């Protein structure tokens, strides 16, 4: 707080939150558009999932560029441009009649827009405004991703009532009209632009915090530098984090986003019920992000690893999901999966910011999204292909369990506590 005025960083975080909600509605509603498109054109699940895979690939490959744009140019215009591109791509899907049109509109145009107004630029912005409460800030931001999942229910309602083409128009207009104006009016790059200090500290508090940080730096060499991308890539921690993004954000999250509605449909539940369970997953995912703020107190891996193991337990319940009936069982899976997995991304991103802070964080964060794209490009198609071949999602459930165990193991070897990162 400065005087009696609320800290402007909270407004930045609120706009960032809404930007994440609006942007990821574009991707996270695919799970309900997916069955409608398969039914409309009689395409296989594997071939149709390639539309989503291309979106993830382009998003990931463009992320380092998007992060660099956030480092170099005024973020309010960068984010607004991305939102407009997303809106054009999504609304344009209403005119598509063949896969190549979906590839261009959803797979390329909407993906580039999401990358420009997506996680890397917004996280870079938030990291400038919050240091001590970084996991809390990332948790609130990540809750926006979870909230975007709940829009699947609304999208399914529009699809059922008015058709999937009109639903695409609604989503596209929602994103462009919500995000672009807010970013242009309110977003500023860093506290100094408003004559403030990070976390709402006063000048005296900021000086004391800087003294604490300098003392922490004296304890080791890790934080005596402002990390560049090249320097980060020379460390073991960078590549371990890259692999974590491949498994957690790439494989696990994207399979959950693209196929989870089908998990419930194949078990005999109706379309609205399946969308409801997916929405439950999203709500609990948002809550899980807020729980990740406890890592500010107990340590990153001490929170992260148990969360991965608990998530493994809930995902394993998919093997036993009953056909039809027992509506409480898929609700428990969706809630537990969302709550435990939702706590993982904010801790992961806070760890990355702890390890590789500095003026090049946007580029470093962007390259991590390339790791997300490596896993996220293949996994939706692979899950669809395995279903086409076997007729079930059993192999996909095995893939999810293996990915969670790999994620927990990798974080153990990252061991952020051993490099004594600056604690927020």
Short mmCIF file of N, CA and C in Angstrom, two decimals, residues 217 220-228 230-232 234-235 355-359 422:
data_model
loop_
_atom_site.label_atom_id
_atom_site.label_comp_id
_atom_site.label_asym_id
_atom_site.label_seq_id
_atom_site.Cartn_x
_atom_site.Cartn_y
_atom_site.Cartn_z
N UNK A 217 22.11 -13.35 -1.56
CA UNK A 217 23.04 -13.55 -2.67
C UNK A 217 24.44 -13.85 -2.17
N UNK A 220 25.64 -17.54 -1.81
CA UNK A 220 26.00 -18.38 -2.94
C UNK A 220 26.08 -17.57 -4.21
N UNK A 221 26.55 -18.21 -5.27
CA UNK A 221 26.76 -17.50 -6.53
C UNK A 221 25.53 -17.53 -7.43
N UNK A 222 24.55 -18.38 -7.13
CA UNK A 222 23.43 -18.58 -8.04
C UNK A 222 22.70 -17.27 -8.35
N UNK A 223 22.49 -16.45 -7.32
CA UNK A 223 21.70 -15.23 -7.50
C UNK A 223 22.54 -13.97 -7.61
N UNK A 224 23.81 -14.13 -7.95
CA UNK A 224 24.65 -12.96 -8.14
C UNK A 224 24.55 -12.42 -9.56
N UNK A 225 23.69 -13.03 -10.35
CA UNK A 225 23.55 -12.61 -11.75
C UNK A 225 22.08 -12.41 -12.10
N UNK A 226 21.84 -11.64 -13.14
CA UNK A 226 20.53 -11.56 -13.77
C UNK A 226 20.60 -12.50 -14.96
N UNK A 227 19.87 -13.60 -14.89
CA UNK A 227 20.05 -14.71 -15.82
C UNK A 227 19.64 -14.35 -17.24
N UNK A 228 20.50 -14.71 -18.20
CA UNK A 228 20.14 -14.67 -19.60
C UNK A 228 19.71 -16.07 -20.02
N UNK A 230 20.92 -17.87 -22.44
CA UNK A 230 22.10 -18.70 -22.70
C UNK A 230 22.70 -19.23 -21.41
N UNK A 231 22.78 -18.37 -20.40
CA UNK A 231 23.32 -18.83 -19.11
C UNK A 231 22.43 -19.88 -18.48
N UNK A 232 21.12 -19.67 -18.55
CA UNK A 232 20.19 -20.64 -17.96
C UNK A 232 20.31 -22.00 -18.63
N UNK A 234 22.75 -23.46 -19.76
CA UNK A 234 23.97 -24.18 -19.38
C UNK A 234 23.82 -24.91 -18.05
N UNK A 235 22.67 -24.76 -17.40
CA UNK A 235 22.48 -25.39 -16.09
C UNK A 235 21.66 -26.67 -16.21
N UNK A 355 14.48 -19.42 -9.78
CA UNK A 355 15.78 -19.89 -10.26
C UNK A 355 16.40 -18.95 -11.28
N UNK A 356 15.59 -18.42 -12.20
CA UNK A 356 16.13 -17.69 -13.35
C UNK A 356 15.49 -16.30 -13.44
N UNK A 357 15.66 -15.51 -12.38
CA UNK A 357 15.10 -14.17 -12.34
C UNK A 357 15.92 -13.24 -13.22
N UNK A 358 15.35 -12.08 -13.52
CA UNK A 358 16.09 -11.06 -14.26
C UNK A 358 15.33 -10.55 -15.47
N UNK A 359 15.99 -9.69 -16.22
CA UNK A 359 15.36 -9.02 -17.35
C UNK A 359 15.07 -9.90 -18.53
N UNK A 422 16.11 -17.10 -3.87
CA UNK A 422 15.55 -15.99 -3.08
C UNK A 422 14.10 -16.33 -2.80
#
